[in-house]
Short mmCIF file of C-alpha atoms in Angstrom, two decimals:
data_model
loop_
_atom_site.label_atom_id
_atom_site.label_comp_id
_atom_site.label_asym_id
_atom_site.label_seq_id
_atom_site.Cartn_x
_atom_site.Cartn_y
_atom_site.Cartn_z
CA UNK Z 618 -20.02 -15.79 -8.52
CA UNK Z 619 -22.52 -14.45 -11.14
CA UNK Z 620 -24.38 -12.68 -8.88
CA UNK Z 621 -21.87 -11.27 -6.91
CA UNK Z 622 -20.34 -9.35 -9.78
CA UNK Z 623 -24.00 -8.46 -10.35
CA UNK Z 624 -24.50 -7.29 -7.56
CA UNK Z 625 -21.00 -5.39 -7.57
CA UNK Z 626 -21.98 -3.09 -10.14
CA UNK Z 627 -24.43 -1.45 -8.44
CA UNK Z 628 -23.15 -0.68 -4.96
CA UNK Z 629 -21.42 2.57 -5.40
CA UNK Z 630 -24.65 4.25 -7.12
CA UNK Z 631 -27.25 2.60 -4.54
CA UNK Z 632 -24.41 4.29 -2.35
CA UNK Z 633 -24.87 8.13 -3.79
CA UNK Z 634 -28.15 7.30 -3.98
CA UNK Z 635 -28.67 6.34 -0.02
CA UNK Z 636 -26.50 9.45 0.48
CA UNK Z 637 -29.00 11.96 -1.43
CA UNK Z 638 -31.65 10.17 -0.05
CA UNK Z 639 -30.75 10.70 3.47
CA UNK Z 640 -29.35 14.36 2.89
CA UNK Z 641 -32.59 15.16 1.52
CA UNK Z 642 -34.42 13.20 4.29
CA UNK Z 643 -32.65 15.10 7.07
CA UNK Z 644 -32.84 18.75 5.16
CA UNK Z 645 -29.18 18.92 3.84
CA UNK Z 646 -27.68 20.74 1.26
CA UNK Z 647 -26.02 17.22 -0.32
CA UNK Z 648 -24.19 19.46 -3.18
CA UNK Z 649 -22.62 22.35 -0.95
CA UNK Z 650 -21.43 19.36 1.45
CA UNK Z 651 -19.63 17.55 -1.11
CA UNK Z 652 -18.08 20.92 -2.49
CA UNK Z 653 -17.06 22.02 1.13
CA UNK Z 654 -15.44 18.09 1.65
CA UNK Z 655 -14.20 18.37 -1.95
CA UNK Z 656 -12.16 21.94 -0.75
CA UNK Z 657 -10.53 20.01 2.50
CA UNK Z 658 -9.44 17.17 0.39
CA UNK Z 659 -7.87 19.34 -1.61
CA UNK Z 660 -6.06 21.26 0.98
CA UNK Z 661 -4.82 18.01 2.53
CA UNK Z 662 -3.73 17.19 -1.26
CA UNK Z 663 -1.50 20.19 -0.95
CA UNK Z 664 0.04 19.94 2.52
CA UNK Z 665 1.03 16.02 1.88
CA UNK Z 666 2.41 16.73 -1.67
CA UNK Z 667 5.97 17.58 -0.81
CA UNK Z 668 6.09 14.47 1.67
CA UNK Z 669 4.68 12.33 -1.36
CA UNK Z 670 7.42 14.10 -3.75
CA UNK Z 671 10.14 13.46 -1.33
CA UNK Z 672 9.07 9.71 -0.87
CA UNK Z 673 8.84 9.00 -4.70
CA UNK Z 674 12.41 10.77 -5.26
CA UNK Z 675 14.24 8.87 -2.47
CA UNK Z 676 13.12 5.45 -4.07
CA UNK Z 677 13.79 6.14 -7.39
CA UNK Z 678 17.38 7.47 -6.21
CA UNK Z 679 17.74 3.80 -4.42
CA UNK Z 680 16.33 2.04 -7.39
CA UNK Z 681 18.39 3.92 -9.84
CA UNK Z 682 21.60 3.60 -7.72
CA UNK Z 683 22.01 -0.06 -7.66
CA UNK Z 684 21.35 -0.28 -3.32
CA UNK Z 685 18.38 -2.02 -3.72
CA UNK Z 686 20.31 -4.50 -5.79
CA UNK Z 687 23.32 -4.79 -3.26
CA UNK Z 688 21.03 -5.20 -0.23
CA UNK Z 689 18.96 -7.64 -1.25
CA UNK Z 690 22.31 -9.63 -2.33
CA UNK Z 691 23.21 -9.34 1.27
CA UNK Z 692 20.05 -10.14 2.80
CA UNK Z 693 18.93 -13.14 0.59
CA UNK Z 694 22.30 -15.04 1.48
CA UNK Z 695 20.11 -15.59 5.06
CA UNK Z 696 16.59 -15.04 4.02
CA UNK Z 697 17.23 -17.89 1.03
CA UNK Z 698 17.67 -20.25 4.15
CA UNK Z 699 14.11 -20.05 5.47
CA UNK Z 700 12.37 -20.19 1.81
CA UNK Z 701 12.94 -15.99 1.06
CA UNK Z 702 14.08 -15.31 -2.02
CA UNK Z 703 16.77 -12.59 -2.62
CA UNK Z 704 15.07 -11.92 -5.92
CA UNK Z 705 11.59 -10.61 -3.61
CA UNK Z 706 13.80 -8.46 -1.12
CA UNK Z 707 13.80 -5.31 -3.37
CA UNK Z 708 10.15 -5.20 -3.69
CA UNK Z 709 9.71 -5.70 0.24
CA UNK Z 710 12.30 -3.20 0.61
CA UNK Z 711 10.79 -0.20 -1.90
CA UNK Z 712 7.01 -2.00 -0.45
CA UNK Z 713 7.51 0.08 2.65
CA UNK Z 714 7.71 3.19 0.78
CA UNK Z 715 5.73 3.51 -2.39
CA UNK Z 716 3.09 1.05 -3.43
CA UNK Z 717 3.67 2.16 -7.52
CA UNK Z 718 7.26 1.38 -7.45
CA UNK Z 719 6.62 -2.03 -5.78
CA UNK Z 720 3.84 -2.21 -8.06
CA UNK Z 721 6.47 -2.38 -11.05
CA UNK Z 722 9.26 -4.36 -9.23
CA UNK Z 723 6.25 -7.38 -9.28
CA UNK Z 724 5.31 -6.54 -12.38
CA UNK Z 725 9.51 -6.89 -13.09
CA UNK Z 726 9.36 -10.25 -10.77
CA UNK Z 727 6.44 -11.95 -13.35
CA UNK Z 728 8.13 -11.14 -16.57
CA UNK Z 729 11.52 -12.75 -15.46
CA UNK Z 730 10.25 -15.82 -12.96
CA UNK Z 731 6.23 -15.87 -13.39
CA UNK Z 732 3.82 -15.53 -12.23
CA UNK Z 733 2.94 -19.05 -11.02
CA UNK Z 734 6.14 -19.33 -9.67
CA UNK Z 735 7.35 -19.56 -5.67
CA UNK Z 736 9.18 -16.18 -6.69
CA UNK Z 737 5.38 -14.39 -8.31
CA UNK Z 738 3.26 -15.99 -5.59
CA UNK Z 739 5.54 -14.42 -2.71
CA UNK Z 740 5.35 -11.33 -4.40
CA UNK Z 741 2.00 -10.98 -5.56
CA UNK Z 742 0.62 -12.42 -1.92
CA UNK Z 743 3.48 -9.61 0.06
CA UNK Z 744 1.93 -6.37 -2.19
CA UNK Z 745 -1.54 -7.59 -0.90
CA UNK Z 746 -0.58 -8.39 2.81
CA UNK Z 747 1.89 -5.23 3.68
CA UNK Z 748 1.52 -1.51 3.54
CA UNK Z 749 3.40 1.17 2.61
CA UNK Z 750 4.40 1.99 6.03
CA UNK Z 751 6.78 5.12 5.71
CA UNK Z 752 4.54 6.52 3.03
CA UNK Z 753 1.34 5.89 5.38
CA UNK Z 754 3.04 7.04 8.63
CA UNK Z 755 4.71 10.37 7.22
CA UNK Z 756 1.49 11.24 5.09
CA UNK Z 757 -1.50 10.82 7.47
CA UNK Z 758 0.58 12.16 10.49
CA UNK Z 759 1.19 15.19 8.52
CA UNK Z 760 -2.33 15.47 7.49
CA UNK Z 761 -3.47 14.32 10.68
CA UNK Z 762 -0.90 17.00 12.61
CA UNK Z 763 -0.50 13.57 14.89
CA UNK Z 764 3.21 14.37 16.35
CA UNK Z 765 3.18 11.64 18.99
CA UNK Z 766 3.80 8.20 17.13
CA UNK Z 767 5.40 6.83 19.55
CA UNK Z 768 4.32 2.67 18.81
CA UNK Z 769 3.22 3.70 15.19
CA UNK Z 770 6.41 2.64 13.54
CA UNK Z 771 7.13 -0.26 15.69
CA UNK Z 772 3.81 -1.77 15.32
CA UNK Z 773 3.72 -1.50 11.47
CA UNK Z 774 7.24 -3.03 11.16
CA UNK Z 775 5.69 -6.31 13.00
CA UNK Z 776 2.71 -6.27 11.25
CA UNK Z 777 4.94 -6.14 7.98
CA UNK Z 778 7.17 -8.65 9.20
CA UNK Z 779 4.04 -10.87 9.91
CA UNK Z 780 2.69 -10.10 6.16
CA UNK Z 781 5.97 -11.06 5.10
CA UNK Z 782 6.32 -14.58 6.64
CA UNK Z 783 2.73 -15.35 5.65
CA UNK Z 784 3.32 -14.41 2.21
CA UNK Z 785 6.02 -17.28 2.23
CA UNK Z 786 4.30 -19.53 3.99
CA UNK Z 787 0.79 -19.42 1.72
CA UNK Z 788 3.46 -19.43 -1.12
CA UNK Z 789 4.71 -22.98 -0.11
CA UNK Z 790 1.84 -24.47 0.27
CA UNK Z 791 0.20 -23.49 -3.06
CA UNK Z 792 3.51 -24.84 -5.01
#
């Protein structure tokens, strides 16, 4: 373990360091590179923004409102039955949208049940083992200009649903 955080500390400089090196090798103008890929980035920064700004205001609108509350009431009365918690539903719900808000409802989750608890581990395990689909899909399609996501949606909903039952499953077992 020692070595590997060693080891870790010096990746992302041997990193800039191949990257010079190479640039240099092959006759490149490293600096003017980076400036030109530091000018798209923030060009993309600007055309995602009001996608982000939208995103972050319609989950603080069903935070604030109480729905997240009322759904996962509704929900947990069958997901209870196969071992998921209505207290989790909220941050699997708001999960799909914005990682910092789901970032808090865990952080909400450890203070009231723990983190040790079946309750933290589903939690903690879920915000590793999903993605913020809607946020993901709307973002990089917009940057991307990708208008035909025709299995994009579909696919990440299974792949949630599949982080989802995992996250239970590891859960159980480490109780």
């Amino acid at each position: 373990m020692n070595v590997v955080v060693a080891v870790s500390g010096y990746i992302i400089p041997a990193v800039m360091l191949f990257i010079v090196i190479h640039g240099m090798i092959k006759k490149v103008n490293v600096y003017d590179e980076f400036v030109t890929g530091a000018k798209d980035g923030m060009k993309t920064v600007v055309s995602i923004a009001p996608t982000l700004v939208g995103l972050m205001m319609a989950v603080g609108v069903l935070r604030a409102s109480g729905f997240l509350d009322m759904i996962s009431g509704f929900i947990g009365k069958f997901t209870g039955k196969i071992g998921l918690p209505s207290p989790v539903i909220p941050l699997l719900i708001v999960r799909m949208f914005s990682s910092s808000a789901a970032t808090g409802l865990t952080l909400d989750l450890f203070k009231e049940y723990g983190t040790d608890s079946l309750i933290g581990l589903i939690a903690s395990i879920a915000s590793s083992a999903t993605e913020t689909i809607f946020f993901t899909i709307s973002v990089y399609s917009v940057a991307a200009k990708i208008t035909k996501t025709r299995w994009t949606l579909s696919g990440a909903l299974i792949s949630t649903l599949a982080g989802i039952v995992s996250s239970v499953i590891l859960a159980m077992l480490m109780i």
